Coordinates of C-alpha atoms in Angstrom, one line a residue:
M30 CA -13.2 11.3 61.4
P31 CA -10.6 12.2 58.6
H32 CA -7.3 10.2 58.6
P33 CA -4.9 11.8 61.0
Q34 CA -2.4 14.4 59.5
S35 CA 1.3 14.0 60.6
L36 CA 3.2 16.8 62.8
L37 CA 6.4 17.6 63.6
I38 CA 7.5 19.9 66.4
V39 CA 11.2 21.1 66.5
D40 CA 11.7 23.4 69.6
D41 CA 14.3 23.0 72.3
C42 CA 11.5 24.3 74.7
R43 CA 9.6 21.5 76.3
E44 CA 6.7 23.8 77.9
D45 CA 6.4 25.3 74.3
R46 CA 6.0 21.8 72.7
K47 CA 3.4 20.9 75.4
I48 CA 1.2 23.9 74.3
Y49 CA 1.6 23.5 70.7
R50 CA 0.2 20.0 71.3
R51 CA -2.5 20.8 73.7
Y52 CA -3.8 23.3 71.3
L53 CA -3.5 21.2 68.2
T54 CA -5.5 18.1 69.8
K55 CA -8.3 20.6 70.5
D56 CA -8.4 21.1 66.7
P57 CA -12.3 20.1 65.6
R58 CA -11.5 20.0 62.1
H59 CA -8.4 17.7 62.1
S60 CA -6.6 15.0 64.0
Y61 CA -3.0 14.9 64.6
T62 CA -0.2 12.5 65.1
I63 CA 2.6 14.4 66.4
A64 CA 6.2 13.9 66.7
E65 CA 8.6 15.9 69.0
A66 CA 12.3 16.7 68.5
Q67 CA 14.3 19.0 70.6
S68 CA 17.0 19.7 68.2
A69 CA 17.5 20.5 64.7
E70 CA 19.7 17.1 64.0
L71 CA 17.0 15.2 65.4
G72 CA 14.2 16.8 63.7
L73 CA 16.0 16.4 60.2
E74 CA 16.4 13.0 61.0
L75 CA 12.8 12.4 61.8
Y76 CA 11.4 14.4 59.0
Q77 CA 13.8 12.2 56.5
H78 CA 12.7 8.9 57.9
S79 CA 9.0 10.0 57.8
P80 CA 8.3 13.1 56.2
S81 CA 5.6 15.1 58.1
D82 CA 2.4 17.0 56.8
V83 CA 3.5 20.1 59.1
V84 CA 6.5 21.2 60.6
L85 CA 6.4 23.8 63.5
L86 CA 10.1 25.1 63.6
D87 CA 11.5 27.3 66.2
F88 CA 13.8 30.0 64.8
C89 CA 16.7 29.6 67.6
L90 CA 17.8 26.0 68.2
P91 CA 20.9 24.8 70.1
D92 CA 22.7 23.3 67.3
M93 CA 21.4 25.7 64.4
S94 CA 18.9 28.4 63.3
G95 CA 15.7 28.1 61.8
L96 CA 17.1 29.2 58.5
E97 CA 20.1 26.9 58.5
F98 CA 17.4 24.2 59.2
L99 CA 15.2 25.3 56.4
D100 CA 18.2 25.1 53.9
R101 CA 19.0 21.6 54.9
L102 CA 15.3 20.4 54.7
A103 CA 15.2 22.0 51.2
E104 CA 18.2 19.8 50.2
Q105 CA 16.7 16.6 51.4
S106 CA 13.1 17.3 50.5
Q107 CA 11.5 16.9 47.4
Q108 CA 8.2 18.9 48.5
R109 CA 8.0 22.5 47.1
P110 CA 7.1 24.8 49.0
L111 CA 8.3 23.2 52.4
P112 CA 5.4 22.7 54.7
V113 CA 6.9 24.6 57.8
I114 CA 5.4 27.3 60.0
M115 CA 8.4 29.7 61.4
L116 CA 8.0 30.1 65.2
T117 CA 9.9 32.9 66.9
G118 CA 9.9 34.5 70.1
Q119 CA 10.1 37.9 68.9
G120 CA 8.5 39.5 65.7
D121 CA 11.3 40.3 63.4
E122 CA 10.5 41.1 59.7
A123 CA 13.7 40.8 58.4
I124 CA 13.7 37.0 59.7
A125 CA 10.1 36.5 58.4
V126 CA 11.3 37.3 54.9
Q127 CA 14.1 35.5 54.8
A128 CA 12.5 32.5 56.1
I129 CA 9.6 33.0 53.4
K130 CA 12.4 32.7 51.0
R131 CA 13.8 29.5 51.9
G132 CA 10.5 28.0 51.6
A133 CA 8.6 28.1 55.1
Q134 CA 4.9 29.1 54.4
D135 CA 3.9 30.9 57.3
Y136 CA 5.7 32.7 60.5
L137 CA 4.5 33.1 63.7
V138 CA 5.4 35.0 66.9
K139 CA 5.2 33.0 70.0
G140 CA 4.0 35.8 72.4
N141 CA 1.0 36.4 70.2
L142 CA 0.2 32.8 69.7
N143 CA -3.1 31.1 70.9
R144 CA -5.1 28.1 70.0
D145 CA -7.2 29.6 67.2
S146 CA -4.2 31.2 65.4
L147 CA -2.0 28.0 65.6
Q148 CA -4.7 25.9 64.1
L149 CA -5.9 28.1 61.3
A150 CA -1.9 28.4 60.3
V151 CA -1.7 24.7 60.4
R152 CA -4.8 24.4 58.5
S153 CA -3.4 26.8 56.0
V154 CA -0.5 25.1 55.4
L155 CA -2.2 21.5 54.8
R156 CA -4.5 23.2 52.6
Q157 CA -1.6 24.7 50.5
S158 CA 0.1 21.3 50.4
T159 CA -2.9 19.7 49.3
L160 CA -3.3 21.9 46.3
H161 CA 0.3 21.7 45.7
H162 CA 0.2 17.9 45.7
Q163 CA -2.9 18.0 43.3
L164 CA -1.2 20.1 41.0
N165 CA 1.7 18.1 40.8
Q166 CA -0.3 15.0 40.4
T167 CA -2.3 16.6 37.6
L168 CA 0.8 17.7 35.7
E169 CA 2.6 14.4 36.1
R170 CA -0.9 12.9 35.0
Q171 CA -1.0 15.2 31.9
R172 CA 2.8 14.3 31.3
L173 CA 2.1 10.8 31.3
I174 CA -0.8 11.2 29.1
A175 CA 1.0 13.4 26.6
M176 CA 4.0 10.6 26.5
T177 CA 1.6 8.0 26.0
A178 CA -0.3 9.7 23.2
L179 CA 2.8 10.5 21.6
Q180 CA 3.9 6.8 21.5
I181 CA 0.4 5.8 20.4
R182 CA 0.2 8.3 17.5
R183 CA 3.7 7.3 16.3
S184 CA 2.0 5.2 13.7
L185 CA -1.3 5.5 11.4
E186 CA -1.5 1.7 11.1
L187 CA -4.6 0.7 13.4
E188 CA -3.0 -2.7 14.3
E189 CA -0.1 -0.8 15.8
I190 CA -1.8 1.9 17.3
L191 CA -3.8 -0.7 19.6
R192 CA -0.8 -2.6 20.3
T193 CA 1.2 0.3 21.5
A194 CA -2.0 1.7 23.6
T195 CA -2.7 -1.4 25.7
L196 CA 1.1 -1.7 26.3
Q197 CA 1.3 1.7 27.2
V198 CA -1.7 1.9 29.4
Q199 CA -0.9 -1.3 31.2
N200 CA 2.7 0.1 32.2
L201 CA 0.9 3.4 33.3
V202 CA -2.1 2.0 35.4
G203 CA 0.0 -1.0 36.7
C204 CA -2.8 -3.9 36.1
D205 CA -2.3 -7.5 34.9
R206 CA -4.2 -6.9 31.9
V207 CA -5.2 -4.3 29.6
L208 CA -7.1 -4.7 26.4
V209 CA -9.2 -3.3 23.5
Y210 CA -12.7 -4.7 22.6
Q211 CA -14.1 -3.7 19.1
F212 CA -17.9 -3.9 18.9
A213 CA -19.2 -5.2 15.7
E214 CA -22.7 -3.7 14.3
D215 CA -25.0 -5.7 16.4
Y216 CA -22.8 -4.7 19.5
S217 CA -21.0 -8.2 20.0
G218 CA -17.4 -7.9 19.6
T219 CA -14.0 -9.1 19.9
V220 CA -10.6 -8.6 21.9
V221 CA -8.5 -6.9 18.8
A222 CA -5.7 -5.9 21.2
E223 CA -4.1 -6.7 24.4
S224 CA -1.0 -6.3 27.0
V225 CA -0.9 -8.8 29.5
A226 CA 1.6 -9.8 32.4
S227 CA 3.2 -12.9 32.4
G228 CA 1.5 -15.8 34.0
W229 CA -1.9 -14.7 33.0
T230 CA -4.0 -16.3 30.3
S231 CA -4.4 -14.4 26.8
T232 CA -7.9 -13.1 26.0
L233 CA -6.9 -11.9 22.3
G234 CA -9.0 -12.7 19.6
L235 CA -12.0 -13.7 22.3
T236 CA -15.6 -12.9 20.5
I237 CA -18.3 -12.0 23.1
Q238 CA -21.8 -12.4 21.4
D239 CA -24.1 -11.7 24.7
T240 CA -23.6 -8.6 25.9
Y241 CA -26.3 -5.9 27.0
F242 CA -24.7 -3.3 25.0
Q243 CA -27.0 -4.7 21.9
Q244 CA -30.1 -3.3 23.7
Y245 CA -29.0 0.3 24.4
Q246 CA -27.2 0.9 21.0
G247 CA -23.7 1.5 22.3
R248 CA -25.3 4.5 24.7
V249 CA -23.2 3.0 27.9
Y250 CA -20.4 4.2 30.0
C251 CA -19.0 1.2 32.1
E252 CA -17.0 1.0 35.6
G253 CA -16.1 -1.7 37.7
D254 CA -19.1 -4.0 38.1
E255 CA -21.7 -1.6 36.9
C256 CA -22.5 -0.2 33.4
T257 CA -24.4 3.3 33.4
I258 CA -26.5 3.7 30.7
P259 CA -28.6 7.1 29.8
S260 CA -32.1 6.4 31.5
V261 CA -31.2 3.1 32.6
A262 CA -29.5 3.3 36.1
N263 CA -27.1 0.8 37.4
A264 CA -27.8 -2.0 34.6
S265 CA -25.4 -5.0 35.3
L266 CA -23.1 -6.7 32.8
S267 CA -24.5 -9.6 30.7
P268 CA -23.9 -13.1 32.6
C269 CA -21.9 -14.1 29.7
Y270 CA -19.2 -11.1 30.7
R271 CA -19.5 -12.0 34.2
N272 CA -18.6 -15.7 33.2
L273 CA -15.7 -14.5 31.3
L274 CA -14.3 -12.5 34.2
K275 CA -14.3 -15.6 36.4
Q276 CA -12.9 -17.5 33.8
F277 CA -10.0 -15.1 33.3
E278 CA -9.6 -14.6 37.2
V279 CA -10.2 -11.2 37.1
Q280 CA -10.5 -9.5 40.7
A281 CA -11.3 -6.2 39.7
H282 CA -12.0 -4.4 36.3
L283 CA -12.0 -1.1 34.9
V284 CA -13.9 -0.3 31.4
V285 CA -14.3 3.0 29.7
P286 CA -15.8 3.4 26.1
L287 CA -13.7 4.4 22.9
L288 CA -16.2 7.0 21.5
L289 CA -15.3 8.4 18.1
N290 CA -15.9 12.1 17.7
A291 CA -19.3 12.8 15.7
T292 CA -19.1 14.5 12.2
E293 CA -21.5 16.4 10.6
Q294 CA -22.6 13.1 8.8
E295 CA -22.8 10.5 11.8
P296 CA -23.4 11.3 15.6
S297 CA -20.7 9.9 18.1
K298 CA -20.1 6.4 17.5
L299 CA -19.1 3.6 20.0
W300 CA -16.2 2.1 18.6
G301 CA -15.3 -0.3 21.4
L302 CA -14.1 -0.7 25.0
L303 CA -10.5 -0.1 26.8
I304 CA -10.5 -2.2 29.6
A305 CA -8.2 -3.1 32.3
H306 CA -8.0 -6.3 34.6
Q307 CA -6.6 -7.0 38.0
C308 CA -6.3 -10.8 38.6
S309 CA -3.3 -11.1 41.2
C310 CA -5.6 -9.5 43.9
D311 CA -8.5 -7.4 44.5
R312 CA -8.1 -3.4 43.8
E313 CA -10.1 -0.2 44.5
W314 CA -9.8 1.9 41.6
Q315 CA -8.8 5.5 42.7
P316 CA -10.4 8.6 41.7
D317 CA -7.1 9.8 39.7
E318 CA -6.6 6.4 38.1
I319 CA -10.1 6.5 36.7
D320 CA -9.3 9.8 35.3
L321 CA -6.4 8.7 33.8
F322 CA -8.0 5.8 32.3
R323 CA -10.8 8.2 30.8
Q324 CA -8.3 10.7 29.3
L325 CA -6.1 8.1 28.0
S326 CA -9.1 6.4 26.4
V327 CA -9.8 9.7 24.8
Q328 CA -6.2 9.8 23.2
L329 CA -6.7 6.3 22.1
A330 CA -10.1 7.2 20.3
I331 CA -8.4 10.3 18.7
A332 CA -5.9 7.7 17.2
I333 CA -8.4 5.3 16.1
Q334 CA -10.5 7.8 14.2
Q335 CA -7.3 9.1 12.6
A336 CA -6.6 5.8 11.7
E337 CA -9.6 5.1 10.1
L338 CA -9.8 8.1 8.1
L339 CA -6.6 7.5 6.5
A340 CA -7.5 3.9 5.9
Q341 CA -10.8 5.3 3.9
T342 CA -8.2 8.3 2.3
K343 CA -6.1 5.4 1.0
L344 CA -8.9 3.2 0.1
A345 CA -10.5 6.1 -1.9
L346 CA -7.3 7.0 -3.7
E347 CA -6.8 3.4 -4.7
K348 CA -10.5 3.3 -6.2
Q349 CA -9.7 6.4 -7.9
K350 CA -6.6 5.0 -9.4
E351 CA -8.6 1.9 -10.4
L352 CA -11.0 4.3 -12.1
N353 CA -8.4 6.1 -13.8
V354 CA -7.1 2.8 -15.1
F355 CA -10.4 1.5 -16.0
K356 CA -11.2 4.8 -17.9
S357 CA -7.6 4.2 -19.9
Q358 CA -8.5 0.5 -20.4
I359 CA -11.9 1.8 -21.7
I360 CA -10.4 4.3 -24.0
A361 CA -7.7 2.0 -25.3
T362 CA -10.3 -0.9 -25.9
V363 CA -12.8 1.2 -27.6
S364 CA -9.6 2.7 -29.9
H365 CA -8.6 -0.5 -30.6
E366 CA -11.6 -2.7 -31.0
Y367 CA -13.5 0.0 -33.1
R368 CA -10.7 0.6 -35.1
T369 CA -10.8 -2.4 -37.1
P370 CA -14.4 -2.9 -37.5
L371 CA -14.7 0.5 -38.3
T372 CA -12.1 0.6 -41.0
S373 CA -13.7 -2.7 -42.6
I374 CA -17.0 -1.0 -42.8
L375 CA -15.5 2.4 -44.2
A376 CA -14.0 0.4 -46.9
A377 CA -17.3 -1.4 -47.9
A378 CA -19.3 1.7 -47.6
S379 CA -16.9 3.7 -49.9
T380 CA -16.7 0.6 -52.8
L381 CA -20.8 0.4 -52.5
K382 CA -20.6 4.2 -53.2
H383 CA -18.2 4.6 -55.8
Y384 CA -18.5 1.0 -57.5
H385 CA -22.4 0.3 -57.1
D386 CA -23.1 0.0 -60.7
R387 CA -20.4 -2.0 -61.5
L388 CA -20.3 -4.6 -58.7
E389 CA -22.3 -7.9 -59.3
A390 CA -25.3 -8.4 -56.9
P391 CA -23.5 -11.4 -54.9
K392 CA -20.5 -8.9 -54.2
R393 CA -23.0 -6.2 -53.1
D394 CA -24.5 -8.6 -50.8
R395 CA -21.4 -9.8 -49.4
F396 CA -20.1 -6.0 -48.9
L397 CA -23.6 -5.2 -46.8
Q398 CA -23.3 -8.3 -45.1
L399 CA -19.8 -7.3 -44.1
I400 CA -20.9 -4.1 -43.0
E401 CA -23.9 -5.7 -40.8
Q402 CA -21.4 -8.1 -39.2
K403 CA -19.1 -5.1 -38.2
A404 CA -21.4 -3.3 -36.9
R405 CA -23.1 -5.9 -34.7
Q406 CA -19.6 -6.4 -33.4
M407 CA -19.5 -2.8 -32.6
S408 CA -22.7 -3.3 -30.8
S409 CA -22.0 -6.1 -29.0
L410 CA -19.0 -4.3 -27.8
V411 CA -21.0 -1.3 -26.5
D412 CA -23.3 -3.8 -25.0
D413 CA -20.4 -5.8 -22.7
M414 CA -19.4 -2.5 -21.8
L415 CA -22.7 -1.1 -20.4
L416 CA -23.4 -4.3 -18.8
V417 CA -19.9 -4.4 -16.9
Q418 CA -20.9 -1.1 -15.6
E419 CA -24.1 -2.1 -14.9
L420 CA -23.0 -5.0 -12.8
E421 CA -20.0 -3.0 -11.0
L422 CA -22.7 -0.4 -10.0
D423 CA -24.8 -3.2 -8.7
R424 CA -27.9 -2.0 -10.7
S425 CA -28.6 -5.4 -12.4
Q426 CA -31.7 -7.0 -11.2
F427 CA -31.5 -10.6 -10.4
K428 CA -34.4 -12.4 -10.9
P429 CA -34.6 -16.2 -10.0
I430 CA -37.1 -18.5 -11.5
P431 CA -37.2 -22.4 -11.7
I432 CA -35.3 -23.9 -14.8
D433 CA -34.9 -27.2 -16.3
L434 CA -31.0 -27.1 -16.6
L435 CA -31.2 -30.3 -18.8
Q436 CA -33.3 -28.7 -21.6
F437 CA -32.0 -25.0 -20.8
F438 CA -28.3 -26.1 -21.7
A439 CA -29.1 -28.6 -24.5
D440 CA -31.0 -25.6 -26.3
L441 CA -28.0 -23.4 -25.6
L442 CA -25.6 -26.0 -27.0
E443 CA -27.4 -26.6 -30.0
E444 CA -27.1 -22.8 -30.8
Q445 CA -23.7 -22.8 -30.2
Q446 CA -22.6 -25.7 -32.3
A447 CA -24.4 -23.8 -35.1
I448 CA -22.4 -20.6 -34.6
A449 CA -18.9 -23.2 -33.9
G450 CA -19.4 -24.9 -37.5
E451 CA -17.6 -28.2 -38.4
T452 CA -14.3 -26.9 -37.1
H453 CA -15.4 -27.8 -33.4
Q454 CA -17.0 -30.4 -31.9
I455 CA -19.2 -30.0 -28.9
I456 CA -19.7 -32.6 -26.3
Y457 CA -22.5 -32.4 -23.8
R458 CA -21.8 -34.9 -20.8
I459 CA -24.4 -35.3 -17.8
S460 CA -23.2 -36.6 -14.5
S461 CA -26.7 -36.0 -13.0
N462 CA -30.1 -34.4 -13.3
P463 CA -30.2 -31.5 -11.0
K464 CA -33.9 -31.1 -9.7
G465 CA -35.5 -27.7 -8.2
F466 CA -32.8 -25.5 -9.4
W467 CA -33.3 -21.7 -9.2
G468 CA -31.6 -19.0 -11.3
D469 CA -31.8 -16.1 -13.6
R470 CA -32.1 -17.2 -17.2
G471 CA -30.6 -14.1 -18.6
L472 CA -27.6 -13.7 -16.2
L473 CA -27.2 -17.7 -16.7
R474 CA -27.2 -17.6 -20.3
Q475 CA -24.6 -14.6 -20.5
I476 CA -22.4 -17.2 -18.2
F477 CA -22.6 -20.1 -20.5
N478 CA -22.5 -18.0 -23.9
N479 CA -19.4 -16.2 -22.7
L480 CA -17.6 -19.6 -21.7
M481 CA -18.7 -21.5 -24.8
S482 CA -17.7 -18.5 -27.3
N483 CA -14.1 -18.1 -25.3
A484 CA -13.8 -22.2 -25.8
V485 CA -14.6 -21.7 -29.6
K486 CA -12.2 -18.6 -30.2
Y487 CA -9.4 -19.6 -28.0
S488 CA -9.3 -23.1 -29.9
P489 CA -8.5 -21.6 -33.2
H490 CA -7.6 -24.9 -35.1
G491 CA -10.4 -26.5 -33.8
G492 CA -11.0 -29.8 -31.7
K493 CA -13.5 -30.9 -28.8
I494 CA -15.0 -28.7 -26.4
E495 CA -16.7 -30.6 -23.7
F496 CA -19.6 -29.3 -21.4
Q497 CA -20.4 -31.0 -18.2
L498 CA -23.2 -31.0 -15.9
M499 CA -23.2 -32.5 -12.6
S500 CA -25.2 -31.9 -9.2
S501 CA -25.2 -32.4 -5.2
D502 CA -28.3 -32.2 -2.9
L503 CA -27.2 -28.5 -2.5
Q504 CA -25.3 -27.5 -5.5
V505 CA -25.3 -27.7 -9.3
Y506 CA -21.6 -27.7 -11.1
F507 CA -20.8 -27.1 -14.8
S508 CA -17.6 -27.1 -16.9
V509 CA -16.5 -25.9 -20.1
K510 CA -13.3 -27.6 -21.3
D511 CA -11.3 -27.1 -24.3
Q512 CA -8.2 -28.0 -26.1
G513 CA -7.1 -24.3 -27.1
I514 CA -3.7 -22.0 -26.2
G515 CA -4.6 -22.1 -22.5
I516 CA -3.7 -19.2 -20.0
P517 CA -0.2 -18.4 -19.0
L518 CA 0.2 -19.4 -15.2
E519 CA 0.9 -15.8 -13.7
E520 CA -1.8 -14.3 -15.5
R521 CA -4.2 -16.5 -14.1
S522 CA -5.0 -14.4 -11.1
H523 CA -6.3 -11.5 -13.0
I524 CA -8.1 -13.1 -15.9
F525 CA -11.7 -12.1 -14.5
Q526 CA -10.6 -8.6 -14.1
S527 CA -12.4 -6.3 -16.8
F528 CA -10.0 -5.9 -19.7
S529 CA -7.8 -8.5 -18.6
R530 CA -6.4 -10.6 -21.9
A531 CA -4.0 -13.3 -21.6
S532 CA -0.6 -12.3 -23.2
N533 CA -0.7 -15.4 -25.8
V534 CA -3.9 -14.4 -27.6
E535 CA -2.0 -12.7 -30.1
T536 CA -4.2 -11.4 -33.0
L537 CA -7.4 -13.0 -31.9
P538 CA -10.1 -10.5 -31.2
G539 CA -11.8 -9.6 -28.0
S540 CA -12.1 -6.8 -25.4
G541 CA -11.4 -8.3 -22.2
L542 CA -14.9 -8.0 -20.7
G543 CA -16.2 -11.2 -21.1
L544 CA -14.8 -13.1 -18.1
A545 CA -15.2 -10.2 -15.8
I546 CA -19.1 -10.2 -17.0
T547 CA -19.2 -14.2 -16.3
K548 CA -17.9 -13.9 -12.9
A549 CA -20.3 -11.1 -11.8
C550 CA -23.1 -13.0 -13.2
V551 CA -22.0 -16.0 -11.1
E552 CA -21.4 -14.0 -7.9
L553 CA -24.9 -12.6 -8.5
H554 CA -26.3 -16.4 -8.0
S555 CA -23.9 -16.4 -4.8
G556 CA -21.8 -18.9 -6.9
S557 CA -18.0 -19.2 -7.5
I558 CA -16.2 -19.9 -10.7
T559 CA -12.7 -21.6 -10.9
L560 CA -10.3 -22.4 -13.6
E561 CA -7.6 -25.1 -14.6
S562 CA -5.1 -24.5 -17.5
Q563 CA -2.1 -25.5 -19.1
E564 CA -0.7 -23.4 -21.6
G565 CA -1.1 -25.1 -25.4
Q566 CA -3.3 -27.7 -23.8
G567 CA -6.3 -26.2 -23.0
T568 CA -8.7 -24.6 -20.3
T569 CA -11.7 -25.8 -18.0
F570 CA -13.7 -23.2 -16.3
I571 CA -15.8 -24.9 -13.2
V572 CA -19.1 -23.0 -12.4
T573 CA -20.4 -24.0 -9.0
L574 CA -24.2 -22.8 -8.1
P575 CA -26.3 -23.2 -5.2
L576 CA -29.3 -25.2 -6.2
T577 CA -32.0 -22.5 -5.0
S578 CA -30.1 -19.4 -5.4
G579 CA -32.3 -16.2 -4.4
R580 CA -35.1 -18.6 -3.9

C-alpha cells in the first residue's frame, strides 16, 4: 500500500464531511489520513500547522466564503496551484471561474457528487500536485547545477577547479566528505581534491593501487556498494577499497565516473571518480540525489577537459616560443660563428689566388693550413648543431657495450694532452677501478671530449686540469676540474641549455652547444651531471652514471 496522502475537509456540515470520508476511504488506489474543520479559521490553522496534499473546501462557510479562504490560503502557502477542490450546493459557473482564478484546481457540485467523481477529482489533484512538485524540483536542481557549474568554471586552473567542485558538491549534497579520485594509466590512482566536514579524517593525497578498475580498462560505473561494468554484472569493489571505507568510517558512499568527452583522435576517457562519503550515519541515496550527483560530475568533467585543453594549448605555445628562440639562436650562432672562420678562409684564398707565384712554399702551406683549420671548425659547428637536433628529437641510438673505463679514459687523456700542448697539465686520478661498466663508447667519448675541451678553452692562461675516476657498487663517477674563468652564479642554472654561454667568456670562441650535448649524452646513460664553480677560480663538472646503464 502506498504512503497515505493527507487530506483536509473544511465544511461546516457534519453529514457532508462524513460522506466525503466514507467515499475516500473506499478508494482502491489511495489511502488517506483525513483531518476535518467545521470553520474556515480552523481549516487555515490546521493547514498552516501541517499542509495537506488535498483540501476539500465548502464554498459557504460560517466565518468566510470559500473565495476568501482561497485568498488567505494563497498568502500563507508556497504551493502553486493550490491543492483545493471547491464544493458548493449549487452549480454556478461564475463562482467556478473565480475559484479557479484564485488557485483552486477543481470545482464540484454537491448535488452531483458521488463516490467515483470525488475519488477521480482527488486523484487528479494529487497527480497535478506531484507533477508540479517534480517540475519544481527539476527546475531547482537545474538552477543549483547551473550555479555550481558557474562556480566551478570561474577558474581555468585544474587545481582550483577541483577544490571548488568538491566544496560546492558537498554543500549541495549535504554529506560529510566529497573527494575527486584521479586515475593513473594503470587505473591505480590518487585523491587529488577533497572537501571534508570538521571532525572527519582527510583522504587528500591518498593513493590506491589495488582496484578492480585495472581489469576493465576504465569501462565502469559505480554507485553505492557495487560497480556496474559492461558485460560484468554487479562486480564488487576491491578489498583494498572496502578496507579504506572502514578505515575512514564511511557508512554510505556514492561514486560516479568523471568521463572526458570523446574526440576524433581518442574515445571517451575515464579521468577519475567523484565520490561522496557519509560518515556520521547510514544513508540511503535518493534517486534525485543520484541524478544531481551525476549531472554535477558531467559539469566537473567538462571543466576538467577545458582546463586540460588550456594547459595543452599553453604548453604548445611555450614550445613554439622555445622553438622560435631556438631558431633565432641558430641564426645568430651561425652568423657569428661562421663569419670569423669564413672571413679567414676568404682572405687566405684571395691571397693565394692573387699572389700564389710570389709566395714562398712555407707561406703557401700556412695559408692552406689556415683554410683547412677554419673549414674543419665550420664543419664541427654543423656537426654539433645536427647532433643537438638528433638528441632533442630522440633519434640517437644508445648502444651500450662493456667498456674498460681505465684504458678508455687513459687513451682519451693522451689525445687531449697532445691537443692542449704544454700550457696545460692534465692530471689523471684514479680512486677505484670500476668493473663491469656498460656504456655507449661514442656518447661517452662525446661527454669526455666536451668537458676536457671546455676545461682547456676556458683556462686561457693554462694551469692544471684534473680528471678523477671513482666508483661504487652501483655507479661510476668521474669529474673534470679546471683553474679557469669559472661560471657566474646567476648563470649556472641554464648553462646546460643549447646556445647558452656564460657572460664572462669575452672573446673566447664557442657555440654554446657543447654542454647541452654533454647533458643529453649523460641522460641517455640514465645518469646525471652537476657542477661546482667559483668565478675566477675554476669549475668542476661531476658526471654520475649507472654501472650497467642500458644493459
